[in-house]
Structure formats: C-alpha cells, structure tokens
Amino acid sequence: MKSELLAFDTNVLIYAVDEDSKFFAPCLHWIEEARRDPSPAFLTWNVCYEFLRVSTHPRVLRSPMSSAEAWRFIRVLLDSRGFALLHPTERHAAVLSLTLSELPYISGNAIHDLHTAVVMRENGISRICTRDTDFYRFPFLDVIDPLQ
C-alpha cells in the first residue's frame, strides 16, 4: 500500500478502533498494512493528541477508550517498524509562512489540519491517508482515501 511515504490523519485511526463504524474494516486494514511495511508511515504529535481527545470522548464513540487504552494504541503503532513520528524542523516557521501566503483563507478549525500539512511539507511527505476532504485544500498534498 505504501509505495511512497505516507502520513495518517486522526480519522483513520479513530475508525480503526471503532468497531461500530462502517469504516472500521478498511481503516484497520490500512493501519495493519502500514505496521507491517518496512518503510515507515508517519504520525504527527497533533494527530496523536487529537486521537487521544476523540477516542476517549463519550459523545464521539459509543464505547470510548480510556486515556490509557488510547495511548497504548498510539504506542503500539509507534513501537512497530511501520510507523514513526514526524517533527517540526528548524524550517517550520518558514514553511508555515510560505503555506499561509499561498493559502490566506485558512482559518478557524482548519488550523489543526494546517499544522499537520505544514509538518508533512517540511519533512518532504506529500501523501496523507484520511477521510477528511478538507485536506484537498492543500495543493502540495496527495490525499489517499482508505475506502477507495
């Protein structure tokens, strides 16, 4: 599945743990394939924290995870050979400035996605596995829908 480097968005992780979701099986499949692949897939810290927030929220999941369970899921991914963390680099401010100049309409709730997109961009990762169509607004990203 990963012929090129790829990052995962929060929603794919959420669907992969939510057995009640109609997207559970395909998203879990993508996660499991990535865990086994020797070339890493990536998470960002903001995706990890958003996963912790959403997966433990009783209004989002019918059976929310405990914080410890949610963190364990992230740790299993990060401890596998198929996942690694992307970090901001010394170029972060410059890449953020460039991206904001290219996309001046980005605001509000889109700032979270902007952060993920900028960290990916500065690290040379252009593919994101997500069900969130908002990522199409970033022309430097190739959006991969795990259901297609």
PDB file of C-alpha atoms in Angstrom:
ATOM      1  CA  MET A   1       0.000   0.000   0.000  1.00  0.00           C
ATOM      2  CA  LYS A   2       2.831   2.420   0.774  1.00  0.00           C
ATOM      3  CA  SER A   3       4.816   2.777  -2.437  1.00  0.00           C
ATOM      4  CA  GLU A   4       5.665   6.313  -1.273  1.00  0.00           C
ATOM      5  CA  LEU A   5       5.973   7.821   2.180  1.00  0.00           C
ATOM      6  CA  LEU A   6       2.620   8.431   3.802  1.00  0.00           C
ATOM      7  CA  ALA A   7       1.181  10.106   6.885  1.00  0.00           C
ATOM      8  CA  PHE A   8      -2.035   9.107   8.645  1.00  0.00           C
ATOM      9  CA  ASP A   9      -4.718  11.502   9.800  1.00  0.00           C
ATOM     10  CA  THR A  10      -6.662  11.116  13.034  1.00  0.00           C
ATOM     11  CA  ASN A  11      -9.934   9.975  11.493  1.00  0.00           C
ATOM     12  CA  VAL A  12      -8.376   6.828  10.019  1.00  0.00           C
ATOM     13  CA  LEU A  13      -7.007   5.932  13.457  1.00  0.00           C
ATOM     14  CA  ILE A  14     -10.414   6.568  15.051  1.00  0.00           C
ATOM     15  CA  TYR A  15     -12.221   4.391  12.513  1.00  0.00           C
ATOM     16  CA  ALA A  16      -9.607   1.667  13.039  1.00  0.00           C
ATOM     17  CA  VAL A  17     -10.566   1.369  16.720  1.00  0.00           C
ATOM     18  CA  ASP A  18     -14.315   1.960  16.374  1.00  0.00           C
ATOM     19  CA  GLU A  19     -15.834  -1.436  15.649  1.00  0.00           C
ATOM     20  CA  ASP A  20     -19.253   0.236  15.298  1.00  0.00           C
ATOM     21  CA  SER A  21     -18.091   2.299  12.336  1.00  0.00           C
ATOM     22  CA  LYS A  22     -18.846   1.197   8.777  1.00  0.00           C
ATOM     23  CA  PHE A  23     -15.278   2.329   8.014  1.00  0.00           C
ATOM     24  CA  PHE A  24     -13.722   0.085  10.688  1.00  0.00           C
ATOM     25  CA  ALA A  25     -12.515  -2.790   8.475  1.00  0.00           C
ATOM     26  CA  PRO A  26     -10.892  -0.796   5.659  1.00  0.00           C
ATOM     27  CA  CYS A  27      -9.220   1.653   8.033  1.00  0.00           C
ATOM     28  CA  LEU A  28      -7.935  -1.102  10.290  1.00  0.00           C
ATOM     29  CA  HIS A  29      -6.605  -2.861   7.188  1.00  0.00           C
ATOM     30  CA  TRP A  30      -4.628   0.256   6.186  1.00  0.00           C
ATOM     31  CA  ILE A  31      -3.214   0.607   9.698  1.00  0.00           C
ATOM     32  CA  GLU A  32      -2.228  -3.061   9.920  1.00  0.00           C
ATOM     33  CA  GLU A  33      -0.614  -2.988   6.475  1.00  0.00           C
ATOM     34  CA  ALA A  34       1.346   0.100   7.469  1.00  0.00           C
ATOM     35  CA  ARG A  35       2.516  -1.543  10.712  1.00  0.00           C
ATOM     36  CA  ARG A  36       3.995  -4.438   8.729  1.00  0.00           C
ATOM     37  CA  ASP A  37       5.579  -2.365   5.975  1.00  0.00           C
ATOM     38  CA  PRO A  38       9.324  -1.784   6.466  1.00  0.00           C
ATOM     39  CA  SER A  39       9.131   1.775   5.116  1.00  0.00           C
ATOM     40  CA  PRO A  40       7.569   3.986   7.771  1.00  0.00           C
ATOM     41  CA  ALA A  41       4.198   5.657   7.720  1.00  0.00           C
ATOM     42  CA  PHE A  42       4.033   8.779   9.829  1.00  0.00           C
ATOM     43  CA  LEU A  43       2.015  10.396  12.580  1.00  0.00           C
ATOM     44  CA  THR A  44       2.392  13.898  13.926  1.00  0.00           C
ATOM     45  CA  TRP A  45       2.072  14.787  17.582  1.00  0.00           C
ATOM     46  CA  ASN A  46      -1.060  16.815  16.899  1.00  0.00           C
ATOM     47  CA  VAL A  47      -2.659  13.745  15.289  1.00  0.00           C
ATOM     48  CA  CYS A  48      -1.692  11.687  18.341  1.00  0.00           C
ATOM     49  CA  TYR A  49      -3.219  14.222  20.730  1.00  0.00           C
ATOM     50  CA  GLU A  50      -6.354  14.560  18.627  1.00  0.00           C
ATOM     51  CA  PHE A  51      -6.696  10.762  18.655  1.00  0.00           C
ATOM     52  CA  LEU A  52      -6.428  10.821  22.459  1.00  0.00           C
ATOM     53  CA  ARG A  53      -9.110  13.524  22.628  1.00  0.00           C
ATOM     54  CA  VAL A  54     -11.570  11.953  20.200  1.00  0.00           C
ATOM     55  CA  SER A  55     -11.155   8.274  21.122  1.00  0.00           C
ATOM     56  CA  THR A  56     -11.840   8.985  24.805  1.00  0.00           C
ATOM     57  CA  HIS A  57     -14.825  11.273  24.227  1.00  0.00           C
ATOM     58  CA  PRO A  58     -18.200   9.713  25.187  1.00  0.00           C
ATOM     59  CA  ARG A  59     -20.091  11.885  22.709  1.00  0.00           C
ATOM     60  CA  VAL A  60     -17.981  10.671  19.788  1.00  0.00           C
ATOM     61  CA  LEU A  61     -17.651   6.935  20.351  1.00  0.00           C
ATOM     62  CA  ARG A  62     -20.348   4.671  21.693  1.00  0.00           C
ATOM     63  CA  SER A  63     -17.641   2.837  23.641  1.00  0.00           C
ATOM     64  CA  PRO A  64     -14.920   5.411  24.304  1.00  0.00           C
ATOM     65  CA  MET A  65     -11.459   4.233  25.215  1.00  0.00           C
ATOM     66  CA  SER A  66      -9.765   5.135  28.462  1.00  0.00           C
ATOM     67  CA  SER A  67      -6.833   7.503  28.137  1.00  0.00           C
ATOM     68  CA  ALA A  68      -4.508   4.614  28.921  1.00  0.00           C
ATOM     69  CA  GLU A  69      -6.075   2.431  26.196  1.00  0.00           C
ATOM     70  CA  ALA A  70      -5.868   5.230  23.647  1.00  0.00           C
ATOM     71  CA  TRP A  71      -2.240   5.941  24.496  1.00  0.00           C
ATOM     72  CA  ARG A  72      -1.455   2.205  24.315  1.00  0.00           C
ATOM     73  CA  PHE A  73      -2.884   2.123  20.761  1.00  0.00           C
ATOM     74  CA  ILE A  74      -0.625   5.010  19.720  1.00  0.00           C
ATOM     75  CA  ARG A  75       2.389   3.397  21.425  1.00  0.00           C
ATOM     76  CA  VAL A  76       1.778   0.097  19.611  1.00  0.00           C
ATOM     77  CA  LEU A  77       1.838   1.975  16.320  1.00  0.00           C
ATOM     78  CA  LEU A  78       4.944   3.959  17.179  1.00  0.00           C
ATOM     79  CA  ASP A  79       6.743   0.891  18.518  1.00  0.00           C
ATOM     80  CA  SER A  80       6.098  -1.032  15.293  1.00  0.00           C
ATOM     81  CA  ARG A  81       8.547  -0.940  12.411  1.00  0.00           C
ATOM     82  CA  GLY A  82       5.918   0.638  10.162  1.00  0.00           C
ATOM     83  CA  PHE A  83       5.305   3.932  11.999  1.00  0.00           C
ATOM     84  CA  ALA A  84       7.383   6.924  13.015  1.00  0.00           C
ATOM     85  CA  LEU A  85       6.719  10.436  14.304  1.00  0.00           C
ATOM     86  CA  LEU A  86       7.151  13.499  12.139  1.00  0.00           C
ATOM     87  CA  HIS A  87       8.510  16.507  13.985  1.00  0.00           C
ATOM     88  CA  PRO A  88       8.677  20.173  13.091  1.00  0.00           C
ATOM     89  CA  THR A  89      12.108  21.105  11.777  1.00  0.00           C
ATOM     90  CA  GLU A  90      14.150  24.292  12.022  1.00  0.00           C
ATOM     91  CA  ARG A  91      12.336  25.318   8.802  1.00  0.00           C
ATOM     92  CA  HIS A  92       8.895  25.132  10.436  1.00  0.00           C
ATOM     93  CA  ALA A  93       8.268  28.883  10.697  1.00  0.00           C
ATOM     94  CA  ALA A  94       9.407  29.469   7.110  1.00  0.00           C
ATOM     95  CA  VAL A  95       7.238  26.647   5.741  1.00  0.00           C
ATOM     96  CA  LEU A  96       4.264  27.879   7.783  1.00  0.00           C
ATOM     97  CA  SER A  97       4.767  31.418   6.420  1.00  0.00           C
ATOM     98  CA  LEU A  98       5.001  30.108   2.849  1.00  0.00           C
ATOM     99  CA  THR A  99       1.891  27.963   3.241  1.00  0.00           C
ATOM    100  CA  LEU A 100      -0.133  30.794   4.783  1.00  0.00           C
ATOM    101  CA  SER A 101       0.912  33.114   1.949  1.00  0.00           C
ATOM    102  CA  GLU A 102      -0.242  30.504  -0.580  1.00  0.00           C
ATOM    103  CA  LEU A 103      -3.495  29.763   1.287  1.00  0.00           C
ATOM    104  CA  PRO A 104      -4.518  33.007   3.037  1.00  0.00           C
ATOM    105  CA  TYR A 105      -8.102  31.804   3.563  1.00  0.00           C
ATOM    106  CA  ILE A 106      -7.056  29.052   6.021  1.00  0.00           C
ATOM    107  CA  SER A 107      -8.527  29.873   9.437  1.00  0.00           C
ATOM    108  CA  GLY A 108     -10.507  28.576  12.402  1.00  0.00           C
ATOM    109  CA  ASN A 109     -10.844  24.815  12.659  1.00  0.00           C
ATOM    110  CA  ALA A 110      -8.654  24.361   9.560  1.00  0.00           C
ATOM    111  CA  ILE A 111      -5.599  25.469  11.567  1.00  0.00           C
ATOM    112  CA  HIS A 112      -5.292  21.966  13.040  1.00  0.00           C
ATOM    113  CA  ASP A 113      -5.109  20.484   9.533  1.00  0.00           C
ATOM    114  CA  LEU A 114      -2.711  23.270   8.546  1.00  0.00           C
ATOM    115  CA  HIS A 115      -0.330  22.174  11.284  1.00  0.00           C
ATOM    116  CA  THR A 116      -0.354  18.579  10.046  1.00  0.00           C
ATOM    117  CA  ALA A 117       0.094  19.733   6.437  1.00  0.00           C
ATOM    118  CA  VAL A 118       2.993  22.054   7.279  1.00  0.00           C
ATOM    119  CA  VAL A 119       4.857  19.401   9.308  1.00  0.00           C
ATOM    120  CA  MET A 120       4.391  16.966   6.425  1.00  0.00           C
ATOM    121  CA  ARG A 121       5.546  19.519   3.859  1.00  0.00           C
ATOM    122  CA  GLU A 122       8.700  20.495   5.709  1.00  0.00           C
ATOM    123  CA  ASN A 123       9.601  16.801   6.065  1.00  0.00           C
ATOM    124  CA  GLY A 124       9.006  16.023   2.382  1.00  0.00           C
ATOM    125  CA  ILE A 125       5.930  13.838   2.963  1.00  0.00           C
ATOM    126  CA  SER A 126       3.219  14.558   0.403  1.00  0.00           C
ATOM    127  CA  ARG A 127       0.724  11.700   0.865  1.00  0.00           C
ATOM    128  CA  ILE A 128      -1.887  11.614   3.634  1.00  0.00           C
ATOM    129  CA  CYS A 129      -4.302   8.763   4.358  1.00  0.00           C
ATOM    130  CA  THR A 130      -7.523  10.422   5.502  1.00  0.00           C
ATOM    131  CA  ARG A 131     -11.298  10.530   5.076  1.00  0.00           C
ATOM    132  CA  ASP A 132     -11.185  14.303   5.716  1.00  0.00           C
ATOM    133  CA  THR A 133     -11.836  16.081   2.418  1.00  0.00           C
ATOM    134  CA  ASP A 134     -10.550  19.339   3.935  1.00  0.00           C
ATOM    135  CA  PHE A 135      -7.017  18.157   3.132  1.00  0.00           C
ATOM    136  CA  TYR A 136      -7.741  18.663  -0.571  1.00  0.00           C
ATOM    137  CA  ARG A 137      -7.319  22.402   0.047  1.00  0.00           C
ATOM    138  CA  PHE A 138      -3.556  21.844   0.376  1.00  0.00           C
ATOM    139  CA  PRO A 139      -2.304  21.575  -3.231  1.00  0.00           C
ATOM    140  CA  PHE A 140       1.030  20.089  -2.140  1.00  0.00           C
ATOM    141  CA  LEU A 141      -0.697  17.041  -0.580  1.00  0.00           C
ATOM    142  CA  ASP A 142      -1.906  13.886  -2.292  1.00  0.00           C
ATOM    143  CA  VAL A 143      -4.985  12.742  -0.357  1.00  0.00           C
ATOM    144  CA  ILE A 144      -5.461   8.975  -0.134  1.00  0.00           C
ATOM    145  CA  ASP A 145      -8.923   7.828   0.934  1.00  0.00           C
ATOM    146  CA  PRO A 146      -8.611   4.385   2.574  1.00  0.00           C
ATOM    147  CA  LEU A 147     -12.042   3.441   1.210  1.00  0.00           C
ATOM    148  CA  GLN A 148     -11.077   3.948  -2.427  1.00  0.00           C
TER     149      GLN A 148
END
